[in-house]
Amino acid sequence: MTTKTLKDLYIHSLSDIYSAEKQMTKSLPKMARASTNPGLRSAFETHLEETQGQIERIDQVVEASGIKLKRMKCVAMEGLIEEGQEQIAEIEKGPVLDTALIAAAQKVEHYEIAAYGSLIALTKQLGETTAAKLLAETLKEEKATDEKLSLLAEEKQAAEALGK
Ligand SMILES: [Fe+2]
Ligand SMILES: [Fe+2]
């Protein structure tokens, strides 16, 4: 057992989300390629760029907190990505796959929102104010992405109802 203190938990949680973000940089291009809807494709491309920035931001957090990340794999993200990949393999490209991709991406965003929310609470408890501010910027991006995906889903439903 190497996790004993809140600081240990902070390092563990930050290492976990670091792995999750790294995995997403490989998954988002695949999701973009699988999308038919241009808005959805561009949302994935934009979020890929943001995700690269989020990884750099974690590097800044590591420096601000004077810690070292653990080498670990976020198995939760691995599972979410795997489910998305399964749908890409099983569903023909088009509106149905787009809907499945939106749902898969929103599951990822909700996981990230929960992870960053808990991390921010931990940094506040530990008095890591710089880290808290940096992580809050990322949390804002995750929430905005989730909202963008909800909007895309609504627009899609409206267009399909009109028979477009
Ligand atoms: Fe992210
Ligand atoms: Fe995200």
Short mmCIF file of N, CA and C and ligand atoms in Angstrom, two decimals:
data_model
loop_
_atom_site.label_atom_id
_atom_site.label_comp_id
_atom_site.label_asym_id
_atom_site.label_seq_id
_atom_site.Cartn_x
_atom_site.Cartn_y
_atom_site.Cartn_z
N MET A 1 0.85 -1.20 0.00
CA MET A 1 0.00 0.00 0.00
C MET A 1 0.88 1.25 0.00
N THR A 2 0.83 1.95 -1.11
CA THR A 2 1.66 3.15 -1.17
C THR A 2 0.82 4.42 -0.99
N THR A 3 -0.50 4.27 -1.07
CA THR A 3 -1.35 5.44 -0.87
C THR A 3 -1.81 5.49 0.58
N LYS A 4 -1.27 6.45 1.34
CA LYS A 4 -1.63 6.55 2.76
C LYS A 4 -2.24 7.90 3.09
N THR A 5 -1.64 8.94 2.54
CA THR A 5 -2.08 10.29 2.88
C THR A 5 -2.91 10.91 1.74
N LEU A 6 -3.50 12.07 2.04
CA LEU A 6 -4.25 12.79 1.00
C LEU A 6 -3.33 13.18 -0.14
N LYS A 7 -2.08 13.50 0.21
CA LYS A 7 -1.11 13.87 -0.82
C LYS A 7 -0.84 12.67 -1.74
N ASP A 8 -0.73 11.49 -1.15
CA ASP A 8 -0.55 10.27 -1.95
C ASP A 8 -1.74 10.07 -2.89
N LEU A 9 -2.93 10.33 -2.34
CA LEU A 9 -4.15 10.16 -3.13
C LEU A 9 -4.18 11.16 -4.28
N TYR A 10 -3.72 12.36 -4.00
CA TYR A 10 -3.63 13.42 -5.01
C TYR A 10 -2.70 12.97 -6.15
N ILE A 11 -1.53 12.46 -5.78
CA ILE A 11 -0.57 12.01 -6.80
C ILE A 11 -1.16 10.85 -7.62
N HIS A 12 -1.82 9.94 -6.91
CA HIS A 12 -2.43 8.80 -7.59
C HIS A 12 -3.50 9.27 -8.58
N SER A 13 -4.37 10.17 -8.12
CA SER A 13 -5.49 10.63 -8.96
C SER A 13 -5.00 11.43 -10.15
N LEU A 14 -3.95 12.21 -9.92
CA LEU A 14 -3.40 13.01 -11.02
C LEU A 14 -2.72 12.10 -12.05
N SER A 15 -2.03 11.08 -11.58
CA SER A 15 -1.38 10.12 -12.47
C SER A 15 -2.42 9.37 -13.30
N ASP A 16 -3.53 9.07 -12.67
CA ASP A 16 -4.61 8.35 -13.34
C ASP A 16 -5.21 9.19 -14.47
N ILE A 17 -5.50 10.46 -14.19
CA ILE A 17 -6.12 11.30 -15.22
C ILE A 17 -5.10 11.62 -16.32
N TYR A 18 -3.83 11.67 -15.95
CA TYR A 18 -2.79 11.89 -16.96
C TYR A 18 -2.84 10.75 -17.98
N SER A 19 -2.94 9.55 -17.48
CA SER A 19 -3.04 8.38 -18.36
C SER A 19 -4.33 8.44 -19.18
N ALA A 20 -5.41 8.86 -18.54
CA ALA A 20 -6.70 8.96 -19.25
C ALA A 20 -6.60 9.95 -20.41
N GLU A 21 -5.99 11.09 -20.17
CA GLU A 21 -5.86 12.11 -21.23
C GLU A 21 -4.97 11.60 -22.37
N LYS A 22 -3.89 10.94 -21.98
CA LYS A 22 -2.98 10.38 -23.01
C LYS A 22 -3.74 9.39 -23.89
N GLN A 23 -4.55 8.56 -23.27
CA GLN A 23 -5.32 7.58 -24.05
C GLN A 23 -6.29 8.29 -24.98
N MET A 24 -6.86 9.41 -24.51
CA MET A 24 -7.82 10.13 -25.36
C MET A 24 -7.15 10.76 -26.58
N THR A 25 -5.88 11.11 -26.46
CA THR A 25 -5.22 11.69 -27.65
C THR A 25 -5.11 10.65 -28.76
N LYS A 26 -5.16 9.36 -28.39
CA LYS A 26 -5.13 8.33 -29.43
C LYS A 26 -6.54 8.00 -29.91
N SER A 27 -7.52 8.14 -29.02
CA SER A 27 -8.89 7.77 -29.36
C SER A 27 -9.63 8.85 -30.14
N LEU A 28 -9.41 10.12 -29.80
CA LEU A 28 -10.17 11.20 -30.46
C LEU A 28 -9.98 11.26 -31.98
N PRO A 29 -8.77 11.04 -32.51
CA PRO A 29 -8.64 11.04 -33.97
C PRO A 29 -9.46 9.93 -34.62
N LYS A 30 -9.56 8.78 -33.94
CA LYS A 30 -10.36 7.67 -34.48
C LYS A 30 -11.84 8.03 -34.46
N MET A 31 -12.25 8.71 -33.40
CA MET A 31 -13.66 9.11 -33.30
C MET A 31 -13.99 10.16 -34.36
N ALA A 32 -13.04 11.06 -34.60
CA ALA A 32 -13.24 12.09 -35.64
C ALA A 32 -13.39 11.42 -37.01
N ARG A 33 -12.52 10.46 -37.29
CA ARG A 33 -12.55 9.77 -38.58
C ARG A 33 -13.83 8.98 -38.76
N ALA A 34 -14.39 8.48 -37.65
CA ALA A 34 -15.60 7.65 -37.74
C ALA A 34 -16.87 8.50 -37.87
N SER A 35 -16.75 9.82 -37.62
CA SER A 35 -17.94 10.70 -37.64
C SER A 35 -18.31 11.09 -39.06
N THR A 36 -19.60 11.15 -39.31
CA THR A 36 -20.10 11.63 -40.60
C THR A 36 -20.48 13.10 -40.49
N ASN A 37 -21.14 13.45 -39.40
CA ASN A 37 -21.57 14.83 -39.17
C ASN A 37 -20.35 15.75 -39.03
N PRO A 38 -20.28 16.80 -39.91
CA PRO A 38 -19.09 17.66 -39.87
C PRO A 38 -18.91 18.39 -38.53
N GLY A 39 -20.03 18.76 -37.91
CA GLY A 39 -19.95 19.44 -36.60
C GLY A 39 -19.35 18.52 -35.54
N LEU A 40 -19.73 17.27 -35.61
CA LEU A 40 -19.24 16.29 -34.64
C LEU A 40 -17.74 16.04 -34.86
N ARG A 41 -17.40 15.89 -36.13
CA ARG A 41 -16.00 15.66 -36.48
C ARG A 41 -15.14 16.83 -35.96
N SER A 42 -15.62 18.04 -36.20
CA SER A 42 -14.83 19.19 -35.78
C SER A 42 -14.81 19.31 -34.25
N ALA A 43 -15.89 18.89 -33.57
CA ALA A 43 -15.88 18.90 -32.10
C ALA A 43 -14.79 17.96 -31.57
N PHE A 44 -14.64 16.80 -32.20
CA PHE A 44 -13.61 15.85 -31.78
C PHE A 44 -12.21 16.40 -32.07
N GLU A 45 -12.08 17.06 -33.21
CA GLU A 45 -10.76 17.61 -33.57
C GLU A 45 -10.37 18.74 -32.60
N THR A 46 -11.35 19.59 -32.29
CA THR A 46 -11.09 20.68 -31.34
C THR A 46 -10.72 20.11 -29.97
N HIS A 47 -11.46 19.07 -29.56
CA HIS A 47 -11.19 18.52 -28.23
C HIS A 47 -9.85 17.79 -28.18
N LEU A 48 -9.39 17.31 -29.32
CA LEU A 48 -8.06 16.71 -29.37
C LEU A 48 -7.00 17.77 -29.04
N GLU A 49 -7.15 18.93 -29.67
CA GLU A 49 -6.20 20.02 -29.38
C GLU A 49 -6.26 20.42 -27.91
N GLU A 50 -7.49 20.52 -27.39
CA GLU A 50 -7.65 20.88 -25.97
C GLU A 50 -7.01 19.82 -25.08
N THR A 51 -7.18 18.57 -25.46
CA THR A 51 -6.64 17.48 -24.65
C THR A 51 -5.12 17.55 -24.59
N GLN A 52 -4.51 17.91 -25.74
CA GLN A 52 -3.05 18.06 -25.73
C GLN A 52 -2.65 19.18 -24.76
N GLY A 53 -3.44 20.25 -24.74
CA GLY A 53 -3.20 21.34 -23.79
C GLY A 53 -3.41 20.91 -22.35
N GLN A 54 -4.37 20.02 -22.16
CA GLN A 54 -4.66 19.53 -20.80
C GLN A 54 -3.51 18.70 -20.26
N ILE A 55 -2.86 17.96 -21.16
CA ILE A 55 -1.70 17.16 -20.75
C ILE A 55 -0.56 18.10 -20.33
N GLU A 56 -0.35 19.14 -21.13
CA GLU A 56 0.68 20.14 -20.76
C GLU A 56 0.34 20.80 -19.43
N ARG A 57 -0.96 21.02 -19.23
CA ARG A 57 -1.38 21.64 -17.98
C ARG A 57 -1.07 20.73 -16.79
N ILE A 58 -1.24 19.43 -16.97
CA ILE A 58 -0.90 18.51 -15.88
C ILE A 58 0.60 18.59 -15.58
N ASP A 59 1.41 18.75 -16.63
CA ASP A 59 2.85 18.92 -16.41
C ASP A 59 3.11 20.16 -15.55
N GLN A 60 2.35 21.23 -15.81
CA GLN A 60 2.49 22.45 -15.00
C GLN A 60 2.04 22.20 -13.56
N VAL A 61 0.98 21.42 -13.39
CA VAL A 61 0.48 21.09 -12.05
C VAL A 61 1.55 20.32 -11.28
N VAL A 62 2.17 19.36 -11.96
CA VAL A 62 3.22 18.54 -11.35
C VAL A 62 4.35 19.44 -10.86
N GLU A 63 4.70 20.42 -11.69
CA GLU A 63 5.78 21.32 -11.32
C GLU A 63 5.38 22.22 -10.15
N ALA A 64 4.15 22.75 -10.22
CA ALA A 64 3.67 23.64 -9.16
C ALA A 64 3.61 22.91 -7.82
N SER A 65 3.24 21.63 -7.86
CA SER A 65 3.09 20.88 -6.61
C SER A 65 4.39 20.19 -6.18
N GLY A 66 5.40 20.23 -7.04
CA GLY A 66 6.67 19.57 -6.71
C GLY A 66 6.53 18.08 -6.47
N ILE A 67 5.76 17.44 -7.34
CA ILE A 67 5.53 15.99 -7.18
C ILE A 67 6.03 15.24 -8.41
N LYS A 68 5.97 13.93 -8.34
CA LYS A 68 6.34 13.09 -9.47
C LYS A 68 5.16 12.16 -9.74
N LEU A 69 4.77 12.07 -11.01
CA LEU A 69 3.64 11.19 -11.34
C LEU A 69 4.05 9.72 -11.28
N LYS A 70 3.07 8.87 -10.98
CA LYS A 70 3.31 7.43 -11.01
C LYS A 70 3.01 6.92 -12.41
N ARG A 71 3.71 5.89 -12.81
CA ARG A 71 3.39 5.26 -14.10
C ARG A 71 2.23 4.32 -13.86
N MET A 72 1.10 4.66 -14.41
CA MET A 72 -0.06 3.79 -14.25
C MET A 72 -1.01 3.96 -15.42
N LYS A 73 -1.94 3.02 -15.54
CA LYS A 73 -2.91 3.09 -16.62
C LYS A 73 -4.29 3.31 -16.03
N CYS A 74 -5.01 4.27 -16.60
CA CYS A 74 -6.39 4.50 -16.18
C CYS A 74 -7.25 3.43 -16.84
N VAL A 75 -7.61 2.41 -16.08
CA VAL A 75 -8.38 1.30 -16.66
C VAL A 75 -9.83 1.69 -16.93
N ALA A 76 -10.32 2.68 -16.20
CA ALA A 76 -11.68 3.15 -16.46
C ALA A 76 -11.75 3.75 -17.87
N MET A 77 -10.78 4.61 -18.20
CA MET A 77 -10.77 5.23 -19.53
C MET A 77 -10.53 4.17 -20.60
N GLU A 78 -9.68 3.22 -20.28
CA GLU A 78 -9.42 2.14 -21.23
C GLU A 78 -10.73 1.44 -21.60
N GLY A 79 -11.57 1.19 -20.59
CA GLY A 79 -12.85 0.52 -20.82
C GLY A 79 -13.81 1.38 -21.63
N LEU A 80 -13.86 2.66 -21.29
CA LEU A 80 -14.76 3.57 -22.03
C LEU A 80 -14.35 3.66 -23.49
N ILE A 81 -13.04 3.74 -23.73
CA ILE A 81 -12.54 3.83 -25.10
C ILE A 81 -12.85 2.53 -25.86
N GLU A 82 -12.66 1.41 -25.15
CA GLU A 82 -12.91 0.12 -25.78
C GLU A 82 -14.37 -0.01 -26.22
N GLU A 83 -15.27 0.47 -25.39
CA GLU A 83 -16.69 0.41 -25.75
C GLU A 83 -16.98 1.26 -26.99
N GLY A 84 -16.35 2.43 -27.05
CA GLY A 84 -16.51 3.30 -28.22
C GLY A 84 -15.97 2.63 -29.47
N GLN A 85 -14.82 1.99 -29.33
CA GLN A 85 -14.20 1.30 -30.46
C GLN A 85 -15.07 0.15 -30.97
N GLU A 86 -15.71 -0.53 -30.02
CA GLU A 86 -16.59 -1.63 -30.40
C GLU A 86 -17.73 -1.12 -31.28
N GLN A 87 -18.24 0.06 -30.93
CA GLN A 87 -19.36 0.59 -31.72
C GLN A 87 -18.90 1.02 -33.11
N ILE A 88 -17.68 1.56 -33.15
CA ILE A 88 -17.14 1.95 -34.47
C ILE A 88 -17.02 0.71 -35.35
N ALA A 89 -16.66 -0.42 -34.73
CA ALA A 89 -16.49 -1.66 -35.49
C ALA A 89 -17.83 -2.26 -35.90
N GLU A 90 -18.84 -2.05 -35.04
CA GLU A 90 -20.11 -2.74 -35.26
C GLU A 90 -21.14 -1.96 -36.06
N ILE A 91 -21.05 -0.63 -36.02
CA ILE A 91 -22.10 0.19 -36.66
C ILE A 91 -21.55 0.83 -37.93
N GLU A 92 -22.35 0.76 -38.97
CA GLU A 92 -21.98 1.37 -40.24
C GLU A 92 -21.89 2.89 -40.06
N LYS A 93 -20.93 3.50 -40.76
CA LYS A 93 -20.77 4.96 -40.69
C LYS A 93 -22.06 5.66 -41.08
N GLY A 94 -22.45 6.67 -40.34
CA GLY A 94 -23.70 7.38 -40.64
C GLY A 94 -24.33 7.92 -39.38
N PRO A 95 -25.60 8.35 -39.47
CA PRO A 95 -26.24 9.01 -38.34
C PRO A 95 -26.34 8.16 -37.07
N VAL A 96 -26.50 6.84 -37.23
CA VAL A 96 -26.63 6.00 -36.03
C VAL A 96 -25.28 5.91 -35.31
N LEU A 97 -24.23 5.72 -36.08
CA LEU A 97 -22.90 5.69 -35.46
C LEU A 97 -22.58 7.05 -34.83
N ASP A 98 -22.95 8.13 -35.49
CA ASP A 98 -22.72 9.45 -34.91
C ASP A 98 -23.38 9.57 -33.54
N THR A 99 -24.61 9.08 -33.45
CA THR A 99 -25.32 9.14 -32.16
C THR A 99 -24.58 8.30 -31.12
N ALA A 100 -24.11 7.14 -31.53
CA ALA A 100 -23.36 6.28 -30.60
C ALA A 100 -22.05 6.95 -30.18
N LEU A 101 -21.42 7.65 -31.11
CA LEU A 101 -20.15 8.33 -30.80
C LEU A 101 -20.37 9.48 -29.81
N ILE A 102 -21.49 10.19 -29.99
CA ILE A 102 -21.80 11.28 -29.06
C ILE A 102 -21.97 10.69 -27.65
N ALA A 103 -22.71 9.60 -27.56
CA ALA A 103 -22.95 8.98 -26.25
C ALA A 103 -21.64 8.50 -25.63
N ALA A 104 -20.80 7.87 -26.45
CA ALA A 104 -19.52 7.36 -25.94
C ALA A 104 -18.65 8.52 -25.46
N ALA A 105 -18.64 9.61 -26.23
CA ALA A 105 -17.81 10.76 -25.86
C ALA A 105 -18.35 11.43 -24.59
N GLN A 106 -19.66 11.46 -24.45
CA GLN A 106 -20.20 12.08 -23.24
C GLN A 106 -19.89 11.25 -22.00
N LYS A 107 -19.83 9.95 -22.13
CA LYS A 107 -19.43 9.12 -20.99
C LYS A 107 -18.01 9.48 -20.58
N VAL A 108 -17.15 9.67 -21.57
CA VAL A 108 -15.76 10.06 -21.29
C VAL A 108 -15.74 11.41 -20.59
N GLU A 109 -16.47 12.38 -21.12
CA GLU A 109 -16.48 13.71 -20.52
C GLU A 109 -16.98 13.66 -19.08
N HIS A 110 -18.01 12.88 -18.84
CA HIS A 110 -18.54 12.80 -17.47
C HIS A 110 -17.53 12.16 -16.53
N TYR A 111 -16.81 11.20 -17.01
CA TYR A 111 -15.74 10.60 -16.19
C TYR A 111 -14.70 11.66 -15.85
N GLU A 112 -14.30 12.43 -16.87
CA GLU A 112 -13.28 13.45 -16.65
C GLU A 112 -13.79 14.55 -15.71
N ILE A 113 -15.05 14.93 -15.88
CA ILE A 113 -15.63 15.97 -15.02
C ILE A 113 -15.59 15.50 -13.56
N ALA A 114 -15.95 14.25 -13.32
CA ALA A 114 -15.91 13.71 -11.96
C ALA A 114 -14.48 13.66 -11.44
N ALA A 115 -13.56 13.21 -12.29
CA ALA A 115 -12.15 13.07 -11.87
C ALA A 115 -11.55 14.44 -11.53
N TYR A 116 -11.76 15.42 -12.42
CA TYR A 116 -11.18 16.75 -12.16
C TYR A 116 -11.86 17.43 -10.97
N GLY A 117 -13.17 17.21 -10.81
CA GLY A 117 -13.87 17.79 -9.66
C GLY A 117 -13.27 17.29 -8.35
N SER A 118 -13.03 15.99 -8.28
CA SER A 118 -12.44 15.41 -7.06
C SER A 118 -11.01 15.89 -6.87
N LEU A 119 -10.28 15.98 -7.99
CA LEU A 119 -8.89 16.44 -7.90
C LEU A 119 -8.81 17.88 -7.38
N ILE A 120 -9.71 18.72 -7.86
CA ILE A 120 -9.71 20.11 -7.43
C ILE A 120 -10.02 20.19 -5.93
N ALA A 121 -10.97 19.38 -5.48
CA ALA A 121 -11.28 19.35 -4.04
C ALA A 121 -10.05 18.93 -3.24
N LEU A 122 -9.32 17.95 -3.75
CA LEU A 122 -8.10 17.48 -3.06
C LEU A 122 -7.04 18.58 -3.01
N THR A 123 -6.83 19.27 -4.16
CA THR A 123 -5.80 20.33 -4.18
C THR A 123 -6.17 21.44 -3.20
N LYS A 124 -7.45 21.72 -3.08
CA LYS A 124 -7.88 22.77 -2.14
C LYS A 124 -7.59 22.34 -0.70
N GLN A 125 -7.87 21.08 -0.40
CA GLN A 125 -7.60 20.56 0.95
C GLN A 125 -6.12 20.61 1.26
N LEU A 126 -5.32 20.42 0.24
CA LEU A 126 -3.86 20.38 0.43
C LEU A 126 -3.23 21.77 0.33
N GLY A 127 -4.05 22.78 0.05
CA GLY A 127 -3.53 24.14 -0.08
C GLY A 127 -2.74 24.37 -1.36
N GLU A 128 -2.98 23.55 -2.37
CA GLU A 128 -2.28 23.68 -3.66
C GLU A 128 -3.09 24.62 -4.56
N THR A 129 -2.94 25.92 -4.33
CA THR A 129 -3.82 26.86 -5.02
C THR A 129 -3.52 26.97 -6.52
N THR A 130 -2.24 26.96 -6.88
CA THR A 130 -1.90 27.04 -8.31
C THR A 130 -2.45 25.82 -9.05
N ALA A 131 -2.25 24.67 -8.47
CA ALA A 131 -2.75 23.43 -9.08
C ALA A 131 -4.27 23.48 -9.21
N ALA A 132 -4.93 23.98 -8.18
CA ALA A 132 -6.41 24.06 -8.20
C ALA A 132 -6.87 24.94 -9.36
N LYS A 133 -6.18 26.07 -9.54
CA LYS A 133 -6.57 26.99 -10.63
C LYS A 133 -6.35 26.35 -12.00
N LEU A 134 -5.23 25.71 -12.17
CA LEU A 134 -4.92 25.06 -13.45
C LEU A 134 -5.95 23.98 -13.76
N LEU A 135 -6.25 23.16 -12.78
CA LEU A 135 -7.18 22.06 -13.00
C LEU A 135 -8.60 22.56 -13.25
N ALA A 136 -8.93 23.72 -12.67
CA ALA A 136 -10.25 24.31 -12.90
C ALA A 136 -10.41 24.73 -14.36
N GLU A 137 -9.31 25.15 -14.98
CA GLU A 137 -9.37 25.52 -16.41
C GLU A 137 -9.71 24.29 -17.25
N THR A 138 -9.09 23.18 -16.91
CA THR A 138 -9.38 21.94 -17.65
C THR A 138 -10.82 21.50 -17.41
N LEU A 139 -11.27 21.59 -16.15
CA LEU A 139 -12.65 21.19 -15.84
C LEU A 139 -13.64 21.99 -16.68
N LYS A 140 -13.34 23.28 -16.86
CA LYS A 140 -14.22 24.13 -17.66
C LYS A 140 -14.28 23.62 -19.11
N GLU A 141 -13.13 23.23 -19.64
CA GLU A 141 -13.10 22.71 -21.03
C GLU A 141 -13.90 21.41 -21.15
N GLU A 142 -13.78 20.55 -20.15
CA GLU A 142 -14.52 19.27 -20.20
C GLU A 142 -16.02 19.53 -20.16
N LYS A 143 -16.43 20.47 -19.30
CA LYS A 143 -17.86 20.78 -19.20
C LYS A 143 -18.37 21.40 -20.50
N ALA A 144 -17.57 22.27 -21.10
CA ALA A 144 -17.98 22.91 -22.36
C ALA A 144 -18.10 21.87 -23.46
N THR A 145 -17.18 20.91 -23.47
CA THR A 145 -17.24 19.85 -24.48
C THR A 145 -18.50 19.01 -24.30
N ASP A 146 -18.82 18.69 -23.06
CA ASP A 146 -20.02 17.92 -22.78
C ASP A 146 -21.26 18.66 -23.27
N GLU A 147 -21.30 19.98 -23.01
CA GLU A 147 -22.45 20.78 -23.45
C GLU A 147 -22.54 20.84 -24.97
N LYS A 148 -21.37 20.99 -25.61
CA LYS A 148 -21.34 21.03 -27.07
C LYS A 148 -21.90 19.72 -27.65
N LEU A 149 -21.53 18.60 -27.04
CA LEU A 149 -22.01 17.30 -27.50
C LEU A 149 -23.52 17.17 -27.31
N SER A 150 -24.03 17.69 -26.20
CA SER A 150 -25.48 17.66 -25.96
C SER A 150 -26.20 18.45 -27.04
N LEU A 151 -25.65 19.63 -27.37
CA LEU A 151 -26.24 20.46 -28.41
C LEU A 151 -26.24 19.76 -29.76
N LEU A 152 -25.11 19.13 -30.08
CA LEU A 152 -25.01 18.40 -31.35
C LEU A 152 -26.06 17.29 -31.42
N ALA A 153 -26.27 16.61 -30.30
CA ALA A 153 -27.26 15.53 -30.26
C ALA A 153 -28.66 16.10 -30.50
N GLU A 154 -28.94 17.25 -29.89
CA GLU A 154 -30.27 17.87 -30.08
C GLU A 154 -30.46 18.34 -31.52
N GLU A 155 -29.45 18.96 -32.07
CA GLU A 155 -29.53 19.43 -33.46
C GLU A 155 -29.78 18.25 -34.41
N LYS A 156 -29.07 17.18 -34.14
CA LYS A 156 -29.18 15.97 -34.94
C LYS A 156 -30.60 15.43 -34.89
N GLN A 157 -31.14 15.35 -33.67
CA GLN A 157 -32.51 14.83 -33.50
C GLN A 157 -33.50 15.70 -34.25
N ALA A 158 -33.31 17.02 -34.15
CA ALA A 158 -34.22 17.95 -34.82
C ALA A 158 -34.15 17.77 -36.33
N ALA A 159 -32.92 17.65 -36.87
CA ALA A 159 -32.73 17.49 -38.31
C ALA A 159 -33.35 16.17 -38.78
N GLU A 160 -33.15 15.11 -37.97
CA GLU A 160 -33.70 13.80 -38.36
C GLU A 160 -35.23 13.79 -38.31
N ALA A 161 -35.78 14.54 -37.36
CA ALA A 161 -37.24 14.63 -37.25
C ALA A 161 -37.83 15.32 -38.49
N LEU A 162 -37.03 16.24 -39.05
CA LEU A 162 -37.47 16.93 -40.28
C LEU A 162 -37.20 16.10 -41.53
N GLY A 163 -36.61 14.96 -41.33
CA GLY A 163 -36.33 14.06 -42.44
C GLY A 163 -35.14 14.45 -43.29
N LYS A 164 -34.21 15.23 -42.68
CA LYS A 164 -33.01 15.64 -43.42
C LYS A 164 -31.98 14.51 -43.42
FE FE B 1 -9.58 15.85 -20.98
FE FE B 2 -12.46 15.56 -22.37
#
